[in-house]
Every structure is written in structure tokens, then in C-alpha cells.
Tab-separated table of C-alpha atoms and ligand atoms in Angstrom:
chain	number	residue	atom	x	y	z
A	1	MET	CA	126.425	91.405	133.006
A	2	PRO	CA	122.803	92.358	132.070
A	3	THR	CA	119.978	91.861	134.555
A	4	LEU	CA	116.755	90.078	133.700
A	5	ARG	CA	113.858	91.238	135.865
A	6	TYR	CA	111.112	88.613	136.013
A	7	ALA	CA	108.193	88.441	138.481
A	8	GLY	CA	109.970	90.770	140.896
A	9	ARG	CA	113.290	88.839	140.800
A	10	ASP	CA	116.535	90.182	139.395
A	11	LEU	CA	118.482	87.486	137.552
A	12	ALA	CA	122.010	87.810	136.159
A	13	VAL	CA	122.197	86.827	132.493
A	14	GLN	CA	125.351	84.979	131.471
A	15	GLN	CA	127.340	85.923	128.365
A	16	GLY	CA	125.377	84.856	125.253
A	17	GLU	CA	122.571	83.257	127.283
A	18	SER	CA	118.969	83.457	126.058
A	19	VAL	CA	116.152	84.775	128.251
A	20	LEU	CA	114.640	81.275	128.233
A	21	ASP	CA	117.860	79.557	129.320
A	22	CYS	CA	118.404	82.143	132.032
A	23	LEU	CA	114.898	81.548	133.435
A	24	LEU	CA	115.308	77.770	133.284
A	25	ARG	CA	118.743	77.974	134.956
A	26	HIS	CA	117.040	79.806	137.840
A	27	ASP	CA	114.386	77.038	138.099
A	28	ILE	CA	111.619	79.287	136.804
A	29	ALA	CA	108.951	77.266	135.038
A	30	ILE	CA	108.136	78.734	131.635
A	31	SER	CA	106.452	77.007	128.738
A	32	HIS	CA	108.809	76.189	125.872
A	33	SER	CA	109.384	73.501	123.297
A	34	CYS	CA	111.597	73.868	120.198
A	35	LYS	CA	114.085	76.427	121.616
A	36	ALA	CA	114.665	77.530	118.017
A	37	GLY	CA	112.130	80.317	117.517
A	38	ALA	CA	109.694	78.130	115.610
A	39	CYS	CA	106.984	76.877	117.986
A	40	GLN	CA	106.435	80.274	119.694
A	41	SER	CA	105.490	78.551	122.962
A	42	CYS	CA	107.994	80.656	124.941
A	43	LEU	CA	106.299	83.935	124.007
A	44	VAL	CA	106.830	86.579	126.710
A	45	LYS	CA	106.325	90.309	126.974
A	46	GLY	CA	109.182	92.767	127.414
A	47	SER	CA	108.313	96.034	129.100
A	48	GLU	CA	111.698	97.696	129.581
A	49	GLY	CA	114.929	97.213	127.665
A	50	PRO	CA	115.640	96.533	124.004
A	51	VAL	CA	114.477	93.353	122.277
A	52	SER	CA	116.363	91.852	119.327
A	53	GLU	CA	114.794	91.724	115.880
A	54	VAL	CA	115.450	88.003	115.591
A	55	SER	CA	113.394	87.269	118.716
A	56	GLN	CA	110.339	88.922	117.124
A	57	ARG	CA	110.741	87.287	113.713
A	58	GLY	CA	107.543	85.545	112.583
A	59	LEU	CA	105.351	87.324	115.145
A	60	LYS	CA	102.376	89.378	114.006
A	61	ASP	CA	103.083	93.108	113.794
A	62	THR	CA	100.524	93.682	116.560
A	63	LEU	CA	102.468	91.393	118.931
A	64	ARG	CA	105.732	93.109	118.035
A	65	ALA	CA	104.146	96.512	118.677
A	66	GLN	CA	103.263	95.374	122.207
A	67	GLY	CA	106.805	94.198	122.985
A	68	TYR	CA	106.186	90.450	122.744
A	69	PHE	CA	109.176	88.303	121.818
A	70	LEU	CA	110.391	84.700	121.931
A	71	ALA	CA	112.393	84.045	125.097
A	72	CYS	CA	114.495	81.372	123.370
A	73	SER	CA	115.749	83.793	120.700
A	74	HIS	CA	116.672	86.894	122.669
A	75	ARG	CA	120.146	87.064	124.177
A	76	PRO	CA	120.140	90.273	126.227
A	77	ASN	CA	123.112	92.582	126.195
A	78	ALA	CA	121.238	95.216	128.236
A	79	ASP	CA	118.913	95.039	131.258
A	80	ILE	CA	115.419	93.864	130.425
A	81	THR	CA	112.099	93.419	132.261
A	82	VAL	CA	110.025	90.462	131.128
A	83	SER	CA	106.605	89.173	132.149
A	84	PRO	CA	104.750	86.013	131.211
A	85	VAL	CA	101.765	86.364	128.892
A	86	GLY	CA	98.382	86.989	130.521
A	87	THR	CA	99.449	88.190	133.948
A	88	GLU	CA	98.419	91.808	133.746
A	89	ALA	CA	97.365	93.464	136.987
A	90	ARG	CA	93.797	94.630	137.510
A	91	THR	CA	93.019	98.332	137.481
A	92	GLN	CA	90.050	99.760	139.337
A	93	ALA	CA	87.723	101.939	137.257
A	94	GLN	CA	84.519	103.876	137.798
A	95	ILE	CA	81.544	103.856	135.500
A	96	THR	CA	81.143	107.463	134.408
A	97	GLY	CA	78.385	107.160	131.829
A	98	ARG	CA	75.777	104.789	130.396
A	99	SER	CA	73.641	105.517	127.352
A	100	LEU	CA	71.801	103.397	124.813
A	101	LEU	CA	73.235	103.351	121.280
A	102	ASN	CA	70.207	101.409	120.040
A	103	GLU	CA	67.523	99.369	121.781
A	104	SER	CA	69.920	96.620	122.877
A	105	VAL	CA	73.417	98.128	122.887
A	106	LEU	CA	74.639	100.180	125.826
A	107	ARG	CA	77.608	102.520	125.625
A	108	VAL	CA	79.483	102.246	128.928
A	109	ARG	CA	82.089	104.850	129.776
A	110	LEU	CA	84.715	104.134	132.406
A	111	ARG	CA	87.469	106.138	134.054
A	112	PRO	CA	90.407	104.011	135.253
A	113	GLU	CA	91.961	105.076	138.538
A	114	ALA	CA	95.500	104.451	137.252
A	115	PRO	CA	97.012	104.923	133.791
A	116	PHE	CA	95.678	102.170	131.535
A	117	SER	CA	97.451	101.868	128.220
A	118	TYR	CA	95.961	100.000	125.285
A	119	PHE	CA	95.503	100.072	121.536
A	120	ALA	CA	92.057	100.917	120.171
A	121	GLY	CA	90.367	97.637	119.231
A	122	GLN	CA	91.927	95.461	121.928
A	123	PHE	CA	89.671	94.011	124.619
A	124	VAL	CA	89.625	94.009	128.411
A	125	SER	CA	88.267	91.677	131.032
A	126	LEU	CA	85.723	93.611	133.031
A	127	PHE	CA	85.344	92.378	136.614
A	128	ARG	CA	82.391	93.098	138.835
A	129	GLU	CA	82.960	93.444	142.578
A	130	ASP	CA	81.874	89.822	143.211
A	131	GLY	CA	84.439	88.530	140.725
A	132	LEU	CA	82.133	87.958	137.738
A	133	ALA	CA	84.185	88.736	134.623
A	134	ARG	CA	83.467	89.147	130.910
A	135	SER	CA	85.501	90.430	127.956
A	136	TYR	CA	84.575	93.655	126.171
A	137	SER	CA	86.258	95.398	123.265
A	138	LEU	CA	87.653	98.904	123.454
A	139	ALA	CA	85.876	101.382	121.179
A	140	SER	CA	87.769	104.405	122.520
A	141	LEU	CA	91.187	105.783	121.612
A	142	PRO	CA	94.120	105.526	124.035
A	143	ASN	CA	94.253	109.307	124.478
A	144	ASP	CA	90.538	109.626	125.234
A	145	GLN	CA	89.802	110.623	128.818
A	146	GLU	CA	87.491	107.667	129.248
A	147	ILE	CA	87.320	104.087	128.094
A	148	GLU	CA	84.309	103.219	125.958
A	149	LEU	CA	82.635	99.811	125.693
A	150	HIS	CA	79.564	98.732	123.704
A	151	VAL	CA	77.595	96.074	125.563
A	152	ARG	CA	74.771	94.148	123.910
A	153	ARG	CA	72.040	93.030	126.278
A	154	VAL	CA	71.881	89.231	126.366
A	155	MET	CA	68.599	88.097	127.922
A	156	GLY	CA	69.428	86.377	131.202
A	157	GLY	CA	73.073	87.362	130.788
A	158	ALA	CA	74.815	87.905	134.122
A	159	MET	CA	77.101	90.796	133.165
A	160	SER	CA	75.256	92.436	130.291
A	161	GLU	CA	71.909	92.511	132.145
A	162	TRP	CA	73.669	93.929	135.187
A	163	LEU	CA	75.337	96.658	133.140
A	164	HIS	CA	72.072	97.491	131.357
A	165	GLN	CA	69.764	97.320	134.366
A	166	HIS	CA	71.622	97.745	137.634
A	167	ALA	CA	75.050	99.340	137.311
A	168	ILE	CA	75.008	103.070	137.883
A	169	THR	CA	77.370	105.977	137.364
A	170	SER	CA	80.078	105.759	140.058
A	171	THR	CA	79.841	101.958	140.349
A	172	SER	CA	83.354	100.507	140.683
A	173	VAL	CA	84.580	97.714	138.435
A	174	TRP	CA	88.037	96.318	137.631
A	175	LEU	CA	89.769	96.051	134.267
A	176	GLN	CA	92.342	93.452	133.340
A	177	GLY	CA	94.319	93.523	130.134
A	178	PRO	CA	94.403	94.800	127.514
A	179	SER	CA	94.530	91.699	125.327
A	180	GLY	CA	94.135	90.884	121.680
A	181	ASN	CA	95.772	91.669	118.382
A	182	CYS	CA	92.983	93.518	116.624
A	183	PHE	CA	94.426	96.997	116.377
A	184	TYR	CA	95.995	99.397	113.898
A	185	VAL	CA	99.757	99.306	113.508
A	186	PRO	CA	101.158	102.466	111.902
A	187	GLY	CA	103.855	102.268	109.257
A	188	ASN	CA	102.068	101.118	106.136
A	189	THR	CA	99.772	104.052	105.493
A	190	GLU	CA	98.768	103.108	101.939
A	191	GLU	CA	97.724	99.532	102.688
A	192	PRO	CA	94.031	98.874	101.950
A	193	LEU	CA	92.092	97.919	105.082
A	194	VAL	CA	88.755	96.155	105.414
A	195	LEU	CA	86.861	95.888	108.705
A	196	VAL	CA	83.865	93.609	109.061
A	197	GLY	CA	81.588	93.026	112.037
A	198	ALA	CA	77.980	92.566	113.057
A	199	GLY	CA	76.236	93.936	116.144
A	200	THR	CA	78.720	94.957	118.843
A	201	GLY	CA	81.468	93.593	116.609
A	202	LEU	CA	81.481	97.275	115.634
A	203	ALA	CA	83.037	98.298	118.995
A	204	PRO	CA	86.668	97.359	118.231
A	205	LEU	CA	86.284	98.288	114.553
A	206	TYR	CA	85.035	101.769	115.464
A	207	GLY	CA	88.160	102.265	117.584
A	208	ILE	CA	90.452	100.939	114.846
A	209	VAL	CA	88.903	103.143	112.132
A	210	LYS	CA	89.230	106.294	114.263
A	211	ASP	CA	92.802	105.366	115.173
A	212	ALA	CA	93.837	104.683	111.551
A	213	LEU	CA	92.362	107.986	110.369
A	214	LEU	CA	93.941	109.878	113.257
A	215	GLN	CA	97.313	108.366	112.423
A	216	GLY	CA	97.028	109.596	108.832
A	217	HIS	CA	96.200	106.347	107.017
A	218	THR	CA	95.833	107.292	103.355
A	219	GLY	CA	94.936	103.921	101.798
A	220	PRO	CA	91.289	102.871	101.413
A	221	ILE	CA	89.476	101.855	104.616
A	222	TRP	CA	86.222	99.948	104.162
A	223	LEU	CA	83.986	99.307	107.158
A	224	PHE	CA	81.124	96.808	106.777
A	225	HIS	CA	78.685	96.779	109.702
A	226	GLY	CA	75.950	94.172	109.631
A	227	ALA	CA	72.707	93.625	111.545
A	228	LEU	CA	69.461	91.718	111.153
A	229	ASN	CA	67.553	94.918	110.381
A	230	PRO	CA	68.245	98.674	110.440
A	231	THR	CA	67.427	99.038	114.157
A	232	GLY	CA	70.351	96.706	114.949
A	233	LEU	CA	72.852	99.199	113.516
A	234	TYR	CA	74.227	102.021	115.611
A	235	LEU	CA	76.608	105.009	115.467
A	236	THR	CA	75.395	105.476	111.902
A	237	SER	CA	75.445	109.300	111.962
A	238	GLU	CA	78.945	109.396	113.473
A	239	LEU	CA	80.248	106.958	110.875
A	240	ARG	CA	78.575	108.752	107.983
A	241	GLU	CA	80.126	112.011	109.156
A	242	LEU	CA	83.505	110.322	109.336
A	243	ALA	CA	83.051	109.039	105.772
A	244	GLU	CA	82.108	112.531	104.596
A	245	ALA	CA	85.211	113.990	106.224
A	246	HIS	CA	87.637	111.350	104.869
A	247	SER	CA	87.405	110.419	101.184
A	248	ASN	CA	89.400	107.189	101.772
A	249	PHE	CA	86.898	105.898	104.369
A	250	HIS	CA	83.872	103.939	103.104
A	251	TYR	CA	81.078	102.936	105.471
A	252	ILE	CA	78.714	100.177	104.361
A	253	ARG	CA	75.573	99.237	106.309
A	254	SER	CA	74.378	95.743	105.587
A	255	VAL	CA	71.126	94.249	106.874
A	256	LEU	CA	69.381	90.960	106.318
A	257	ARG	CA	65.807	92.262	106.124
A	258	ASP	CA	63.264	95.081	106.617
A	259	ALA	CA	65.249	97.666	104.721
A	260	ASP	CA	65.095	99.836	101.650
A	261	PRO	CA	67.821	98.559	99.263
A	262	GLY	CA	68.512	102.174	98.224
A	263	GLU	CA	69.704	103.051	101.704
A	264	PHE	CA	71.219	99.759	102.900
A	265	GLU	CA	72.879	96.724	101.404
A	266	VAL	CA	70.284	93.995	101.901
A	267	GLY	CA	71.434	90.387	102.222
A	268	PRO	CA	74.079	88.365	104.048
A	269	LEU	CA	77.110	90.372	105.177
A	270	GLU	CA	79.574	88.059	103.381
A	271	GLN	CA	77.680	88.502	100.117
A	272	CYS	CA	77.658	92.274	100.465
A	273	LEU	CA	81.382	92.282	101.239
A	274	LEU	CA	82.373	90.258	98.172
A	275	ALA	CA	79.998	92.167	95.911
A	276	LYS	CA	81.799	95.402	96.821
A	277	ILE	CA	85.360	94.007	96.874
A	278	PRO	CA	85.816	90.682	95.063
A	279	LYS	CA	89.606	90.354	95.553
A	280	PHE	CA	91.572	90.939	98.752
A	281	ALA	CA	95.187	90.182	97.780
A	282	GLY	CA	97.422	92.769	99.491
A	283	TRP	CA	94.677	93.860	101.928
A	284	LYS	CA	94.656	93.734	105.722
A	285	GLY	CA	91.422	92.602	107.403
A	286	TYR	CA	89.847	93.007	110.828
A	287	VAL	CA	86.864	90.816	111.705
A	288	CYS	CA	85.025	90.931	115.041
A	289	GLY	CA	81.845	89.726	116.705
A	290	ASP	CA	79.783	86.552	116.603
A	291	PRO	CA	82.124	83.515	116.358
A	292	ALA	CA	80.269	81.813	113.477
A	293	LEU	CA	80.252	84.994	111.428
A	294	VAL	CA	83.907	85.704	112.208
A	295	ASN	CA	84.895	82.211	111.015
A	296	SER	CA	82.871	82.487	107.867
A	297	ILE	CA	84.230	85.960	106.972
A	298	ARG	CA	87.820	84.893	107.702
A	299	LYS	CA	87.432	82.025	105.245
A	300	LYS	CA	85.869	84.283	102.627
A	301	LEU	CA	88.691	86.827	102.935
A	302	PHE	CA	91.319	84.093	102.673
A	303	LEU	CA	89.671	82.516	99.633
A	304	ALA	CA	89.458	85.965	98.053
A	305	GLY	CA	93.249	86.315	98.297
A	306	MET	CA	93.989	87.832	101.716
A	307	ALA	CA	97.071	86.327	103.394
A	308	SER	CA	96.112	84.589	106.651
A	309	LYS	CA	98.743	86.596	108.542
A	310	SER	CA	96.946	89.756	107.423
A	311	ILE	CA	93.650	88.721	109.022
A	312	TYR	CA	93.081	89.961	112.581
A	313	ALA	CA	90.017	88.576	114.315
A	314	ASP	CA	88.290	88.656	117.688
A	315	SER	CA	85.474	86.155	118.190
A	316	PHE	CA	83.034	87.172	120.909
A	317	VAL	CA	82.875	83.655	122.336
A	318	PRO	CA	80.361	83.447	125.226
A	319	SER	CA	81.761	82.456	128.626
A	320	ALA	CA	81.521	78.862	129.811
A	321	PRO	CA	78.419	78.150	131.940
A	322	SER	CA	80.606	77.854	135.069
A	323	ALA	CA	81.363	81.550	134.718
A	324	SER	CA	77.751	82.507	135.548
A	325	CYS	CA	76.787	84.861	138.377
A	326	ASN	CA	75.566	81.968	140.521
A	327	SER	CA	78.892	80.223	140.479
A	328	PRO	CA	81.335	80.755	143.300
A	329	SER	CA	83.540	83.618	142.283
A	330	THR	CA	86.547	85.314	143.743
A	331	PRO	CA	85.630	88.656	145.264
A	332	ILE	CA	87.838	91.465	144.062
A	333	THR	CA	90.293	93.102	146.351
A	334	PRO	CA	91.758	96.337	145.056
B	401	LIG	C1	87.351	88.828	123.013
B	401	LIG	C2	85.900	89.135	123.325
B	401	LIG	C3	85.420	90.416	123.125
B	401	LIG	C4	84.076	90.692	123.395
B	401	LIG	N1	83.624	91.958	123.162
B	401	LIG	C5	82.308	92.239	123.381
B	401	LIG	C6	81.801	93.555	123.126
B	401	LIG	O1	82.524	94.472	122.754
B	401	LIG	N2	80.480	93.754	123.337
B	401	LIG	C7	79.616	92.766	123.783
B	401	LIG	O2	78.421	93.024	123.954
B	401	LIG	N3	80.100	91.510	124.027
B	401	LIG	C8	81.401	91.235	123.860
B	401	LIG	N4	81.874	89.976	124.139
B	401	LIG	C9	80.958	88.985	124.748
B	401	LIG	C10	80.927	89.205	126.275
B	401	LIG	O3	82.195	88.845	126.825
B	401	LIG	C11	79.872	88.350	126.982
B	401	LIG	O4	79.985	87.010	126.573
B	401	LIG	C12	78.459	88.843	126.736
B	401	LIG	O5	78.308	90.173	127.176
B	401	LIG	C13	77.434	87.963	127.499
B	401	LIG	O6	77.790	87.933	128.860
B	401	LIG	P1	76.664	87.833	129.975
B	401	LIG	O7	77.352	87.665	131.290
B	401	LIG	O8	75.690	88.931	129.858
B	401	LIG	O9	75.925	86.491	129.586
B	401	LIG	P2	76.177	85.035	130.229
B	401	LIG	O10	75.676	85.028	131.619
B	401	LIG	O11	77.597	84.680	130.003
B	401	LIG	O12	75.279	84.127	129.308
B	401	LIG	C14	73.868	83.949	129.548
B	401	LIG	C15	73.324	82.974	128.520
B	401	LIG	O13	73.324	83.591	127.237
B	401	LIG	C16	74.131	82.845	126.327
B	401	LIG	N5	74.878	83.812	125.523
B	401	LIG	C17	75.885	84.604	125.941
B	401	LIG	N6	76.318	85.377	124.917
B	401	LIG	C18	75.570	85.039	123.858
B	401	LIG	C19	75.535	85.458	122.516
B	401	LIG	N7	76.373	86.372	122.048
B	401	LIG	N8	74.650	84.921	121.697
B	401	LIG	C20	73.780	83.977	122.134
B	401	LIG	N9	73.752	83.517	123.403
B	401	LIG	C21	74.633	84.041	124.246
B	401	LIG	C22	75.054	82.005	127.201
B	401	LIG	O14	75.486	80.838	126.544
B	401	LIG	C23	74.170	81.699	128.386
B	401	LIG	O15	73.304	80.643	128.114
B	401	LIG	C24	83.208	89.680	123.888
B	401	LIG	C25	83.717	88.400	124.105
B	401	LIG	C26	85.042	88.119	123.826
B	401	LIG	C27	85.567	86.726	124.076
């Protein structure tokens, strides 16, 4: 009889029983609805043990790659460890480096004190010692020694101002996650990829581009990075070098104003995107950054033929006002 390990409990699975039914039989509350693999409300994450193909049917490839499956559709015939979504432990990390990438974007390097696995392009919740937390995207690669974040300074912003002005090398923070589905999934090396972001929307895209190239992606990869003016762009030399080294990688800098049209694409990012690539049928897209821009680009990609399941997006939605530094927060305990 297989064992289902859930939240530290070992549960015996009956012959032919689904993970969901086993949890419910043991009075464990878990969200569910259709029990037929359609509504996806019983999504859980498997960390050890095989997961059936049918229980991952209809899930995005990025969810499948992380071991997510539908509890109603998996009937274990081997031991399995399962956790609910969004209950990752926090890992302590030390700030090991801070340097400006342009006048408002800070590169923050962190060294976690325990192994921290992630896919390039996912995001983490960064917790300060007093419990203040914000999400930041991962610009580094999983095998890099340090985690890299790009933090834009928001005037009056509790976390970003603190990181820019007060945090120092050796300051301790905590990381929770990773989360998000914006990352490269190997297996379809010839698929054309387009990545679009403005400002620090580049952070996850930078990680995804490096990862795709490292994993031998041979299809075209187009990166569009937008900013108001040229000073808002960053990592331009690194990206140009990458484009010189890989003939399938194309790096487009798009600015709204104050630029020489010979050197930059001048005009709205969406316009620049569609001028370069009018049709996106068969493409995969990654869009990150400002929520309004992300929504607009998603629509444009869809209308230009990209399947909605092929669009991966992270909107950098600001935290609710109650999440400010003056609000009562839970101090972190390691
Ligand atoms: C999935 C995800 C990934 C993210 N990745 C990144 C990243 O890689 N890099 C990065 O710099 N940020 C990223 N963010 C945004 C980040 O989480 C914070 O919201 C941001 O750093 C501001 O936090 P703060 O504490 O400094 O400002 P807060 O104290 O939260 O806000 C201060 C004031 O500024 C306003 N404000 C906050 N953000 C903005 C904004 N973008 N534009 C206009 N007004 C704003 C608030 O409404 C508030 O009035 C991400 C957000 C999400 C949800």
C-alpha cells in the first residue's frame, strides 16, 4: 500500500484511491471542486515519487516541470510526498553585493544559507528582518553561486529605498519561493521565443535568455527591452555581447524619446515589437514588468497569433498599502 506524505503526516493510500480522496478521507482540508481534472482547484506539488501523466494533463509545461499535478487525477501506486501550493519554507540569505546598473536600478546579489533551487526567471518573496516582504524576479541562473535581483528605486518605497539606501553587504534577509511560471522549459529547442519587458521587467528575461542559450536553444530568441529614454536601459553591453556570440539571439532596445533612431527603436514598445515581428503563430512569449504594459503586450501577442497557453507573464503589481513598512509586520525568526 503506497504512502502519501503530506504536511509531515504519513497516510496510507487505498487501492485505486486518488491523492485528493485520500486527503479528504483523513479529514485534511484541501481546495477542490470538479474532481475530474478540469477545474484545477486541487493543484498540489509533488516533491518525491512519480506523478502520472494524466494528473498533469492541461497544465502549463512550466507547472509540470516543477512537479505540480492535480490531486484528483493521480492514483499513486508508489510512495509520494505532496505539499499544498504556496507553502514553501523561508531560507535565510546574506546580501553579498550591491551595485547600480543604471541611475535607478540596483543589482543585489545574495547568498542563500541553504540550497535554494529555482528556474531562472521565477520570482522570490524577499523578507526583511522586520517582516516587510516584496517580490523580486531572479536574473541569475540556478547554478550561479549567488542569486541576482534587479531592484528599481521607487521614491518613498519601503523595500526598494531600503535596499538602495540602507542595506549593506552582510545584511541578512529571507527568501521564500520560488514562484511563477516565467521560465525556460527545455525540449523544444527550435521553437521561436520572444521576450518583452520594460525597466526591471528585464530581470527575469535576462535569466531566461541566458538559460535558453546555455541549454542549447537553436530557434530564434528575440529580446525587446523598453524604457522611457536610453538612460533607463541597462545591461546593454552584456546583451550586445550575447547577441554577437549567438546568431539566433536578437536584442532590441526600444525607447520612447531622447534617442537617435539609428541606435535605438524609438516609439512605443508594442509598436516596435509588431514592426519587427508582425505574426506570432507558433511562437512562445515571455512578458514581464509594469502591469499595464504586460496586459497590453499579452493582448498584442494573442491578436498577432500567439496561443494564450504559450504566453508566460509576470506583472510587477505593487503591494497593497497595508504591506507598507509602517504596518504591523511579523518579525522573522530563522
Ligand atoms: C511577481 C513580481 C515580481 C517583481 N519583480 C520585480 C523586480 O524584479 N524588480 C523590481 O524592481 N520590482 C519588482 N516587483 C515589484 C516589487 O515587488 C515592489 O512592488 C517594488 O519594489 C516597490 O516596493 P517598495 O516597498 O519599494 O514600494 P512600496 O512601499 O510598496 O510602495 C510605495 C509607493 O509607491 C507606489 N509604487 C510601488 N511600486 C510602484 C511602481 N512600480 N510604479 C508606480 N508606483 C509604485 C505604491 O503604490 C506606494 O504608493 C515585482 C513584483 C511582483 C508582483
